[in-house]
Amino acid sequence: MPVPTKPPKASSAFAEVEFELLRDDFLAKFERVHARLNLLEAKIERLAKNGDVSESARMGDGGTNTCGITIGDVAREGHEAERNELTLPNDQSEERTEGTAISVIGGSLGQTIGAKTDLTGITCSLASVAEDPEDQLGLVSFSESAWTYPVVIGLVRAGVVEAVFAVLLLLLNLFMQMAFMIVILTPDFLPGDITEQIVFAKQWRRSVAHDHQNLDLASTSLASRVCNGDGALIVSTRQATLLENIDSYMGLAIDAFEPDFFQPGVLLSVLCILLWSLCVYKELRSILHAFEAVRLLPRSARTILDGNVLQSLSFGRYKMLKATYLLRTAIAVSLLISGIRWLAQTTSITELMLNAVALNAILDVDEFLFAGFTPMSIHLAIQRLEPMQMKYTARRNKIESFFLFFVLLVTFLVPYLVLLRPQADAMLSVKQELCFGNQTFVVGQNQQSQVIFGLVTEDIPEGGRQNSALSPIERAVDIHKFADPHEEAYYIGFVQSRNAFEIERTRSMASEAAEFNLCLEQAYLTEGGEWYQDAAVGALTMFRLRTAAAVLGRFDHITNCQQVADLCNLPEARLLRMVCGVTCECSNPFASGWYKVLYHGCSEGCLEMARQRLASEDCKDRPMDDTWIQMWDDYLPTLAHVLGSGIYQSSAIPYLEALVAAMKLGGCATLKQPQFRNLIGTQTSWCEGDPELVRPLAWTCPESCDCTAANGTSLPSYCPRSCAA
């Protein structure tokens, strides 16, 4: 038998290298086995504490272990195998070093394999003994999110560049979500509190809404236009938009101030808040489950990823993941609170859904970054990770169901009662301050006399103004806007300069009537007149005639004064009396005296015609006739138009009624009675007349007005010229 020779030194060096490699492999496998043992011990302890595993359950009737092996058995068998492998004969002492290495590795590997096999058996037998029939096992998957990067970085085959880029993406995700959170929490970002608008509405209503300077061409107050949804507004558009949002949010008609049961904005706000809350609750629940699953993983010196299964976590990585989950929870809760406030204070229905979707996108930033920018090595590693198992007990399921029901109920009730209901009440208060009550008036103050005057304005008909309800000036614009600029305007008289425009626009009716020395109807519209159908005079006359008819509501094609003769005695017919002085009896000295003055449109030319006719009549009182009776029947209505309808409640009514009765009974002779000589409340006599209301009664009653007693040099100006002879 040949004597074995010693291996060369090269063989000894090779054995040492092989020993190191086998030892490293053994240590790695041993750590995985140790991690599984720790996990198994933790499960047994929990089951023992919960009473799920009793002594009788663990042992059979004969006193033997049901599982057939314990953790101690596994360890003991491993040690015995190691001792057997490490025992060497004395005659092989020269090869002790190499043989020992091989024996240790072999025994350890055998122990490892045995341990693995036994662990599988232990797990199965424990499951069969300890599991409650109502308990369930669930799988917790790793989300495809930037927040999952810390799980795999450093464990998968990824270069330094990919790992650094993944860390940068994680930081970017953190920055974006925190930035959004900070912005949404900023008070300046949130919509203004609707209760603040109540104060602004009061200020607007008492300062701007009824200012006479804000009248439109149709003589409509700004309050009426805003509250009726006038789309042509160029001022107070903020108030109009606010009203539009309130009406659509509360489901109100334009003129309604009490909401119905169905309020679209409130309902949609509740749904959007619920939608947003569900998105956040989904995020919070996934965070909780992931944290619970990670917490159950055993701790070791370093993280072990066996294939695609996460076996254990290092202490440092566990702390990093725990900090990540806490940070995600803080961001989600902050976004939940601020998002609910933002949605509750959104008063525009069209913006509610957009805001809810925008909030949800903030939570999805981590998924967007993962799907669009994650390096593929890390992307695939996360996708391949096996889900973690987590046990759900029946008791936990019941408690969790009650808790989730409570959370859902709170999500419904708290935002509605705390945010939405008060906001709805505030919206109604805002609308009442803006539009409730009388809208059809404007006011202005005379800065010299300090007297405040008001004007009743036109109301906007239901459904808005149609063509038939357009004001004359609106109709003038509507007709001329597409007309040939070189054609004669139907209602408009154009001037040549801005200065002339301002003069004509602000000129008084008395000044306008006094400027016309011609009686236009007599000179231009009457055949044989001095300027009959003259083009230049026609340019001054016809648009005024058509405008005069339009002001009084007559929009027919007007070509002569007879078409509008029935409108002459209306108080507003000033322009008509100026153009149609003959038809409206401005040239008749014996017609009713009301409004036959320059102030109410009778032109100086027509009044001069009346004076000339009066000069040819005898200087005598005229007998009472129907014209005289009708004039005094019209006295009180005329005063009511000038002074307001309150005149009928005045204490002077008995005196006025007595005056009317005396004039109708006594005729001109009544003017000689001292108590009836003057107009009420003035020192002006009826004989002299009122230049803003009635022409001199001396034209009808020259004798009673003492025009015959005066000589020619001292004859009052209001007396007929015939009395000077």
XYZ file of C-alpha atoms in Angstrom:
725
model
C 0.000 0.000 0.000
C 1.594 3.189 -1.095
C 2.246 5.790 1.477
C 0.264 8.945 0.765
C 2.344 11.928 0.088
C 1.647 15.436 1.396
C -0.181 17.680 -1.022
C 1.850 20.437 -2.482
C 1.552 23.968 -1.143
C -0.492 24.984 -4.164
C -3.151 22.413 -3.238
C -3.189 23.744 0.330
C -3.795 27.314 -0.949
C -6.593 26.109 -3.203
C -8.255 24.382 -0.268
C -8.140 27.563 1.761
C -9.846 29.527 -1.020
C -12.467 26.848 -1.419
C -12.996 26.865 2.328
C -13.607 30.611 2.364
C -16.142 30.384 -0.455
C -18.000 27.521 1.151
C -17.998 29.292 4.500
C -19.482 32.463 3.014
C -22.172 30.449 1.304
C -22.878 28.594 4.525
C -23.148 31.811 6.549
C -25.607 33.314 4.071
C -27.796 30.224 4.184
C -27.510 30.060 7.950
C -28.745 33.654 8.274
C -31.816 32.789 6.213
C -32.503 29.783 8.389
C -32.016 31.893 11.500
C -34.458 34.460 10.188
C -37.058 31.764 9.595
C -36.525 30.426 13.097
C -37.041 33.891 14.555
C -40.231 34.310 12.571
C -41.489 30.920 13.713
C -40.709 31.662 17.353
C -42.552 34.978 17.088
C -45.617 33.245 15.663
C -45.598 30.623 18.409
C -45.340 33.315 21.097
C -48.282 35.251 19.651
C -50.367 32.126 19.340
C -49.529 31.133 22.923
C -50.460 34.582 24.237
C -53.779 34.568 22.382
C -54.611 31.155 23.732
C -54.720 29.738 20.229
C -52.129 27.049 21.046
C -52.619 25.079 24.279
C -50.590 22.299 25.764
C -53.205 19.772 24.763
C -53.255 21.124 21.235
C -49.487 20.917 20.926
C -49.278 17.326 22.321
C -51.181 14.258 21.239
C -53.059 11.850 23.478
C -49.999 9.671 23.970
C -47.873 12.584 25.040
C -46.058 12.835 21.738
C -45.634 16.032 19.758
C -48.161 16.368 16.956
C -45.714 18.205 14.740
C -43.173 15.471 15.290
C -40.286 17.889 15.869
C -39.574 21.046 17.802
C -37.231 23.925 17.304
C -34.996 22.368 19.967
C -34.969 19.127 18.001
C -33.864 20.989 14.926
C -31.018 22.635 16.738
C -29.994 19.478 18.570
C -29.919 17.357 15.427
C -27.849 19.992 13.700
C -25.315 20.020 16.552
C -25.070 16.223 16.633
C -24.465 16.115 12.921
C -21.805 18.733 13.303
C -20.070 16.782 16.094
C -20.178 13.568 14.077
C -18.666 15.273 11.074
C -16.000 17.020 13.112
C -14.766 13.749 14.786
C -11.609 12.573 12.972
C -9.359 9.437 13.415
C -5.913 9.879 14.948
C -4.126 8.473 11.971
C -5.454 11.299 9.822
C -4.124 14.116 11.932
C -1.918 15.383 9.179
C -4.935 16.232 7.073
C -6.819 17.789 10.001
C -6.952 21.268 8.597
C -8.315 20.444 5.201
C -10.552 17.646 6.453
C -11.935 19.757 9.232
C -12.893 22.486 6.804
C -14.630 20.053 4.541
C -16.352 18.321 7.459
C -17.574 21.597 8.943
C -18.936 22.755 5.650
C -20.567 19.428 4.954
C -22.100 19.175 8.387
C -23.285 22.729 8.309
C -24.845 22.290 4.911
C -26.517 19.151 6.111
C -27.758 20.968 9.183
C -29.025 23.782 7.012
C -30.863 21.465 4.674
C -32.303 19.549 7.583
C -33.373 22.703 9.258
C -35.119 23.904 6.142
C -36.946 20.634 5.774
C -37.997 20.575 9.414
C -39.128 24.192 9.317
C -41.492 23.392 6.522
C -42.972 20.632 8.557
C -43.242 22.806 11.624
C -45.018 25.561 9.713
C -47.527 23.141 8.258
C -48.274 21.395 11.556
C -48.637 24.696 13.418
C -51.039 25.941 10.789
C -53.097 22.828 11.178
C -53.228 23.168 14.947
C -53.262 26.902 15.699
C -55.403 28.501 12.986
C -58.937 29.554 13.874
C -61.434 28.552 11.166
C -62.620 32.174 10.968
C -59.118 33.601 10.613
C -57.895 34.523 7.180
C -54.520 34.967 5.547
C -54.078 37.951 3.298
C -51.395 39.032 0.904
C -49.879 42.494 1.163
C -48.305 43.420 -2.150
C -45.604 45.980 -2.642
C -47.122 48.974 -4.412
C -45.655 50.159 -7.674
C -44.733 53.494 -6.211
C -41.730 55.678 -5.621
C -42.266 55.052 -1.908
C -41.197 51.394 -2.468
C -37.692 52.311 -3.622
C -36.195 51.932 -0.089
C -37.236 48.263 -0.051
C -35.068 47.173 -2.995
C -32.287 49.737 -3.337
C -29.020 47.951 -2.596
C -30.586 44.474 -2.889
C -31.068 44.106 -6.631
C -28.757 44.179 -9.574
C -28.750 47.891 -10.267
C -25.847 50.154 -10.965
C -24.831 53.127 -8.915
C -26.389 55.503 -11.437
C -29.754 53.722 -11.287
C -29.692 53.676 -7.476
C -28.788 57.366 -7.233
C -31.476 58.278 -9.764
C -34.051 56.282 -7.797
C -33.102 58.148 -4.628
C -33.484 61.442 -6.478
C -36.925 60.376 -7.693
C -37.899 59.517 -4.136
C -36.762 62.950 -2.947
C -38.596 64.607 -5.844
C -41.769 62.737 -4.920
C -41.376 63.833 -1.313
C -40.775 67.436 -2.331
C -43.769 67.583 -4.688
C -46.252 66.107 -2.259
C -45.030 68.263 0.626
C -45.071 71.368 -1.590
C -48.648 70.680 -2.627
C -49.563 70.081 0.993
C -48.003 73.369 2.130
C -49.643 75.344 -0.670
C -53.085 73.905 0.024
C -52.704 74.622 3.728
C -51.812 78.250 3.009
C -54.768 80.551 3.836
C -54.188 82.611 0.696
C -54.755 79.537 -1.468
C -58.182 78.697 -0.089
C -61.225 80.454 -1.576
C -62.409 83.426 0.412
C -64.762 82.744 3.266
C -68.281 83.306 1.956
C -69.270 84.984 5.223
C -66.898 87.836 4.359
C -68.996 88.498 1.263
C -71.948 89.498 3.452
C -70.127 92.671 4.495
C -69.047 93.373 0.916
C -72.614 92.814 -0.314
C -73.926 95.403 2.154
C -71.313 97.897 1.015
C -72.080 97.299 -2.655
C -75.844 97.622 -2.195
C -75.695 100.931 -0.363
C -72.926 102.580 -2.369
C -72.862 101.358 -5.971
C -76.004 99.408 -6.767
C -78.332 102.428 -6.631
C -75.982 105.157 -7.818
C -77.589 107.226 -10.586
C -74.281 107.260 -12.443
C -74.641 103.544 -13.095
C -77.920 103.769 -14.984
C -77.766 102.063 -18.356
C -79.282 103.245 -21.618
C -82.582 101.613 -20.673
C -82.759 103.566 -17.391
C -82.231 100.382 -15.381
C -80.454 100.463 -12.050
C -77.256 98.491 -11.564
C -78.963 96.488 -8.816
C -81.662 95.315 -11.239
C -79.127 94.384 -13.880
C -76.891 92.407 -11.521
C -79.759 90.623 -9.781
C -81.424 89.674 -13.067
C -78.270 88.211 -14.577
C -77.544 90.858 -17.211
C -74.754 89.414 -19.323
C -73.764 92.815 -20.719
C -72.338 94.126 -17.449
C -68.976 95.861 -17.479
C -69.098 96.840 -13.802
C -69.920 94.763 -10.715
C -69.067 91.587 -12.628
C -67.728 90.046 -9.422
C -71.109 90.432 -7.742
C -72.863 89.039 -10.832
C -70.573 85.996 -10.879
C -71.067 85.471 -7.165
C -74.843 85.561 -7.579
C -74.676 83.141 -10.493
C -72.607 80.712 -8.411
C -74.981 81.025 -5.457
C -78.059 80.364 -7.608
C -76.523 77.322 -9.281
C -75.057 76.023 -6.001
C -78.317 76.358 -4.067
C -80.642 75.560 -6.973
C -82.353 78.970 -6.754
C -84.290 80.873 -9.380
C -83.210 84.447 -10.065
C -85.953 85.931 -7.889
C -85.947 83.188 -5.210
C -84.457 83.596 -1.754
C -85.545 80.343 -0.083
C -83.910 77.090 -1.240
C -85.710 73.867 -2.059
C -84.848 70.563 -0.450
C -82.657 69.622 -3.402
C -79.545 71.774 -3.428
C -77.201 70.668 -6.242
C -74.081 72.355 -4.912
C -74.420 70.964 -1.397
C -75.019 67.449 -2.700
C -72.118 67.632 -5.131
C -69.841 69.003 -2.403
C -70.709 66.089 -0.123
C -70.005 63.624 -2.943
C -66.706 65.281 -3.890
C -65.588 65.385 -0.259
C -66.512 61.716 0.089
C -64.649 60.874 -3.117
C -61.553 62.693 -1.930
C -61.769 61.117 1.527
C -62.041 57.640 0.004
C -58.888 58.285 -1.999
C -57.020 59.284 1.160
C -58.478 56.404 3.182
C -57.272 54.015 0.493
C -53.785 55.485 0.826
C -53.864 55.307 4.633
C -55.093 51.723 4.646
C -52.388 50.599 2.225
C -49.802 52.337 4.432
C -51.144 50.570 7.536
C -51.156 47.127 5.949
C -47.691 47.596 4.507
C -46.348 48.714 7.862
C -47.949 45.777 9.678
C -46.502 43.317 7.185
C -43.037 44.878 7.371
C -43.199 44.917 11.171
C -43.728 41.146 11.200
C -40.564 40.498 9.219
C -37.643 39.370 11.409
C -34.680 41.674 12.025
C -31.162 40.701 11.126
C -27.781 42.261 10.630
C -28.544 42.786 7.003
C -31.591 42.580 4.776
C -32.132 39.192 3.118
C -33.917 38.997 -0.234
C -34.134 35.326 -1.209
C -35.103 35.290 -4.867
C -38.154 37.584 -4.897
C -39.096 36.925 -1.278
C -38.156 39.401 1.427
C -37.001 37.161 4.306
C -35.759 39.709 6.856
C -34.936 43.374 7.282
C -31.885 45.012 8.665
C -32.462 47.372 11.557
C -31.440 50.386 9.486
C -33.731 49.542 6.581
C -36.627 48.866 8.952
C -36.205 52.291 10.553
C -36.047 53.898 7.123
C -39.281 52.185 6.035
C -40.999 53.123 9.291
C -40.010 56.769 8.800
C -41.313 56.584 5.231
C -44.679 55.246 6.372
C -44.962 57.906 9.066
C -44.140 60.627 6.555
C -46.670 59.272 4.057
C -49.303 59.190 6.800
C -48.616 62.792 7.808
C -48.834 63.975 4.203
C -52.057 62.032 3.574
C -53.768 63.314 6.734
C -52.725 66.903 6.003
C -53.984 66.623 2.438
C -57.236 65.104 3.711
C -57.993 68.013 6.036
C -56.905 70.769 3.679
C -58.629 69.107 0.722
C -61.944 68.893 2.560
C -61.698 72.584 3.481
C -60.850 73.495 -0.100
C -63.749 71.522 -1.567
C -66.201 72.806 1.045
C -65.324 76.440 0.299
C -65.589 76.002 -3.476
C -68.816 77.749 -4.485
C -68.647 76.995 -8.202
C -70.218 73.707 -9.227
C -68.052 73.514 -12.337
C -64.903 73.769 -10.243
C -65.868 71.182 -7.625
C -65.182 68.092 -9.743
C -62.002 69.614 -11.162
C -60.703 70.338 -7.675
C -61.487 66.815 -6.482
C -59.636 65.287 -9.448
C -56.706 67.645 -8.918
C -56.429 66.591 -5.277
C -56.422 62.921 -6.234
C -53.592 63.581 -8.681
C -51.440 64.827 -5.798
C -51.666 61.429 -4.102
C -50.733 59.730 -7.371
C -47.477 61.634 -7.880
C -45.472 58.672 -6.535
C -47.152 56.326 -9.010
C -46.610 58.743 -11.893
C -42.902 58.932 -11.110
C -42.672 55.154 -10.760
C -44.422 54.472 -14.060
C -42.661 57.161 -16.038
C -39.117 57.491 -14.682
C -38.075 54.474 -12.583
C -34.987 52.671 -13.974
C -36.054 49.321 -15.387
C -33.795 47.276 -13.116
C -35.520 48.697 -10.039
C -38.893 48.796 -11.804
C -38.790 45.053 -12.567
C -37.418 44.171 -9.143
C -40.377 45.859 -7.420
C -42.866 44.247 -9.784
C -41.393 40.786 -9.080
C -41.456 41.095 -5.303
C -43.628 38.397 -3.747
C -46.474 39.667 -1.553
C -46.097 39.411 2.200
C -48.516 37.300 4.194
C -50.539 38.780 7.036
C -53.114 37.120 9.228
C -56.534 38.713 9.791
C -58.342 37.437 12.853
C -62.120 37.381 13.155
C -61.967 39.781 16.089
C -59.881 42.251 14.118
C -62.263 42.080 11.169
C -65.239 42.950 13.381
C -63.492 45.833 15.085
C -62.219 47.138 11.783
C -65.709 47.003 10.236
C -67.207 49.038 13.088
C -64.352 51.530 12.891
C -64.643 51.947 9.118
C -68.412 52.441 9.394
C -67.812 55.146 11.991
C -65.216 56.830 9.757
C -67.603 56.781 6.795
C -70.403 58.262 8.907
C -68.128 61.009 10.202
C -67.000 61.742 6.637
C -70.626 62.343 5.682
C -71.832 64.303 8.689
C -68.928 66.440 9.895
C -68.191 68.298 6.618
C -71.923 68.841 6.063
C -72.727 70.115 9.547
C -69.506 72.034 10.194
C -68.687 73.418 6.729
C -71.412 73.029 4.115
C -74.555 73.912 6.069
C -73.141 77.174 7.484
C -71.791 78.027 4.036
C -75.215 77.504 2.455
C -76.793 79.807 5.045
C -74.100 82.405 4.376
C -74.805 82.181 0.638
C -78.478 82.941 1.224
C -77.506 85.921 3.383
C -75.219 87.211 0.631
C -77.981 86.985 -1.975
C -80.440 88.728 0.325
C -78.012 91.578 0.914
C -77.344 91.892 -2.808
C -80.847 91.617 -4.240
C -83.618 91.396 -1.657
C -86.175 94.197 -1.610
C -86.567 97.124 -3.982
C -84.102 97.171 -6.860
C -85.770 99.713 -9.152
C -84.504 103.061 -7.931
C -81.420 105.242 -8.031
C -80.390 108.221 -5.943
C -78.253 111.289 -6.334
C -77.426 114.292 -4.191
C -77.315 117.919 -5.189
C -73.972 119.043 -3.794
C -75.087 122.652 -3.573
C -78.442 122.214 -1.897
C -77.412 118.940 -0.197
C -80.796 117.486 -1.073
C -80.955 113.784 -1.964
C -83.184 112.955 -4.924
C -84.341 109.574 -6.152
C -85.597 108.198 -9.429
C -87.754 105.135 -9.957
C -86.065 103.086 -12.669
C -87.277 100.555 -15.178
C -87.630 96.961 -14.114
C -86.218 94.114 -16.183
C -89.080 91.883 -17.354
C -88.947 88.179 -16.645
C -86.833 86.476 -19.252
C -84.894 89.659 -20.031
C -85.695 92.497 -22.378
C -86.757 91.401 -25.848
C -86.831 93.654 -28.902
C -90.325 94.818 -28.015
C -89.091 95.961 -24.594
C -85.999 97.822 -25.761
C -85.689 101.437 -24.732
C -85.618 104.049 -27.507
C -81.894 104.597 -27.147
C -81.235 100.831 -27.254
C -83.457 100.561 -30.316
C -81.548 103.434 -31.916
C -78.266 101.596 -31.433
C -79.759 98.293 -32.580
C -81.034 99.808 -35.843
C -77.926 101.810 -36.657
C -75.212 99.279 -35.722
C -75.319 97.575 -39.137
C -76.537 100.538 -41.185
C -74.564 102.377 -43.814
C -72.674 105.180 -42.013
C -73.518 107.553 -44.837
C -77.271 107.007 -44.577
C -79.501 109.161 -42.401
C -79.902 107.619 -38.953
C -83.435 106.657 -38.003
C -83.353 107.849 -34.393
C -79.959 109.515 -34.020
C -78.875 113.051 -34.823
C -75.110 113.084 -35.288
C -72.968 116.131 -34.464
C -69.500 117.025 -35.691
C -67.408 117.307 -32.527
C -67.078 115.980 -28.995
C -67.729 119.439 -27.599
C -70.952 119.783 -29.584
C -71.954 116.296 -28.471
C -71.599 117.222 -24.784
C -73.521 120.479 -25.299
C -76.413 118.735 -27.037
C -76.420 115.857 -24.577
C -76.701 118.070 -21.486
C -78.941 120.816 -22.864
C -82.229 121.355 -21.036
C -85.602 121.000 -22.726
C -86.343 124.689 -22.176
C -83.085 125.639 -23.867
C -83.784 123.247 -26.741
C -87.314 124.590 -27.249
C -86.215 128.219 -26.976
C -83.592 127.716 -29.705
C -86.195 126.803 -32.306
C -87.667 130.086 -33.557
C -89.643 128.058 -36.080
C -92.752 126.105 -35.243
C -91.398 122.979 -36.933
C -94.712 121.373 -37.759
C -96.035 124.557 -39.330
C -92.814 125.347 -41.205
C -91.761 121.881 -42.431
C -94.570 119.336 -42.115
C -97.498 121.512 -43.253
C -97.962 121.978 -46.966
C -97.366 125.596 -47.843
C -95.071 126.106 -44.883
C -92.009 128.276 -45.217
C -89.601 125.276 -45.152
C -91.939 122.558 -46.355
C -89.940 119.359 -47.109
C -86.662 121.255 -46.996
C -83.778 118.757 -46.696
C -81.828 120.751 -44.116
C -84.846 121.365 -41.881
C -85.952 117.764 -42.435
C -82.613 116.519 -41.068
C -83.417 118.395 -37.846
C -87.074 117.399 -37.690
C -87.716 113.807 -38.771
C -85.371 111.936 -36.427
C -86.802 114.022 -33.573
C -90.350 113.102 -34.569
C -89.532 109.396 -34.712
C -87.636 109.586 -31.408
C -90.528 111.489 -29.764
C -92.918 108.701 -30.773
C -90.490 105.984 -29.635
C -90.080 107.597 -26.218
C -93.841 107.259 -25.778
C -93.866 103.646 -26.971
C -94.939 104.202 -30.567
C -92.504 102.416 -32.867
C -94.435 102.577 -36.111
C -92.957 104.331 -39.098
C -93.983 107.897 -38.188
C -94.116 110.478 -40.984
C -96.523 113.133 -39.638
C -97.865 114.502 -36.355
C -101.422 113.265 -36.826
C -100.192 109.705 -36.229
C -99.262 110.615 -32.648
C -101.822 113.293 -31.818
C -103.310 111.175 -28.997
C -100.002 111.329 -27.113
C -99.656 115.100 -26.924
C -101.050 115.634 -23.426
C -98.862 113.049 -21.743
C -96.406 114.573 -19.256
C -93.472 112.815 -20.971
C -94.372 114.141 -24.449
C -91.910 117.051 -24.278
C -90.098 116.314 -27.524
C -93.386 115.570 -29.288
C -94.781 118.979 -28.275
C -91.633 120.646 -29.608
C -91.890 118.964 -33.037
C -95.689 118.881 -33.336
C -96.508 122.248 -31.766
C -99.628 122.780 -33.863
C -101.137 119.321 -33.310
C -100.286 119.494 -29.597
C -101.886 122.989 -29.390
C -98.795 124.888 -28.287
C -99.855 127.472 -30.885
C -103.462 127.627 -29.570
C -103.740 130.284 -26.823
C -107.080 128.948 -25.587
C -106.131 125.286 -25.170
C -105.515 123.719 -21.771
C -102.585 125.518 -20.192
C -100.871 122.441 -18.684
C -97.400 121.791 -20.144
C -97.767 124.571 -22.725
C -94.421 126.107 -21.691
C -90.833 125.947 -22.889
C -89.925 123.670 -20.000
C -92.265 120.996 -21.336
C -91.341 121.305 -24.980
C -93.483 123.944 -26.607
C -91.044 125.747 -28.888
C -90.637 129.468 -28.879
C -91.866 129.605 -32.504
C -95.165 127.892 -31.657
C -95.680 129.992 -28.523
C -95.102 133.117 -30.597
C -97.810 131.919 -32.979
C -100.152 131.721 -29.974
C -99.246 135.281 -28.887
C -99.870 136.616 -32.380
C -103.280 134.973 -32.499
C -104.064 136.298 -29.029
C -103.184 139.830 -30.161
C -106.050 139.714 -32.614
C -108.594 138.716 -29.970
C -110.574 141.074 -27.705
C -109.104 141.699 -24.237
C -111.998 139.934 -22.488
C -112.471 136.895 -20.270
C -113.527 133.843 -22.231
C -116.637 132.001 -21.072
C -116.291 128.590 -19.474
C -116.263 125.703 -21.944
C -115.269 122.041 -22.029
C -111.614 122.959 -22.382
C -111.751 124.991 -19.150
C -113.549 122.190 -17.257
C -111.110 119.552 -18.529
C -108.146 121.705 -17.550
C -109.227 121.761 -13.898
C -110.146 118.087 -13.918
C -106.522 117.452 -14.883
C -105.113 119.637 -12.104
C -104.658 117.012 -9.358
C -103.234 114.328 -11.724
C -100.785 116.924 -13.045
C -99.658 117.809 -9.502
C -99.281 114.105 -8.691
C -96.974 113.683 -11.678
C -94.872 116.675 -10.696
C -94.842 116.266 -6.908
C -95.494 112.544 -6.548
C -98.525 110.462 -5.647
C -98.114 111.463 -2.014
C -99.981 114.660 -2.829
C -103.237 112.733 -2.369
C -102.355 112.166 1.289
C -101.391 115.802 1.815
C -103.268 118.041 4.235
C -103.615 120.499 1.355
C -106.016 118.230 -0.513
C -109.131 119.938 0.882
C -107.833 123.324 -0.307
C -106.950 121.913 -3.748
C -110.317 120.267 -4.148
C -111.986 123.538 -3.144
C -109.888 125.405 -5.740
C -110.862 122.957 -8.492
C -114.539 123.200 -7.557
C -114.425 127.000 -7.467
C -112.664 127.257 -10.837
C -115.139 124.884 -12.476
C -118.044 126.768 -10.945
C -116.955 130.400 -11.133
C -114.684 130.432 -14.153
C -112.285 133.318 -14.595
C -113.940 135.338 -11.836
C -112.518 132.907 -9.281
C -109.046 134.342 -9.944
C -110.129 137.545 -8.192
C -110.650 135.751 -4.903
C -107.539 136.239 -2.711
C -107.448 132.639 -1.456
C -107.328 131.297 -5.021
C -105.148 133.924 -6.651
C -101.780 132.128 -6.329
C -100.521 128.657 -7.085
C -100.396 126.582 -3.917
C -97.225 127.029 -1.918
C -95.861 129.853 -4.081
C -96.152 133.619 -4.544
C -96.777 133.144 -8.260
C -100.253 134.053 -9.441
C -102.333 131.958 -11.798
C -102.497 134.930 -14.102
C -98.723 134.970 -14.466
C -98.490 131.193 -14.854
C -95.658 128.829 -13.883
C -92.841 128.579 -16.447
C -92.293 124.929 -15.436
C -95.942 123.817 -15.444
C -98.665 126.044 -16.889
C -98.790 129.035 -19.176
C -100.417 132.355 -17.968
C -104.170 132.193 -17.386
C -104.189 135.852 -18.340
C -104.390 134.643 -21.935
C -107.835 133.203 -21.153
C -108.898 135.621 -18.380
C -107.316 139.030 -19.175
C -110.030 140.973 -17.376
C -109.905 138.945 -14.172
C -106.123 139.293 -14.263
C -106.424 143.139 -14.437
C -104.739 143.326 -17.824
C -107.253 145.995 -18.945
C -106.496 148.276 -16.002
C -102.897 148.775 -17.049
C -101.758 151.309 -19.554
C -99.665 150.352 -22.483
C -96.316 151.201 -20.891
C -96.787 149.129 -17.742
C -98.637 146.112 -19.194
C -97.344 142.891 -17.583
C -95.557 140.591 -19.986
C -98.031 137.777 -19.451
C -101.019 139.878 -20.599
C -102.271 139.660 -24.203
C -100.930 142.349 -26.486
C -104.463 143.294 -27.439
C -104.926 144.644 -23.901
C -102.339 147.369 -24.570
C -104.494 149.107 -27.169
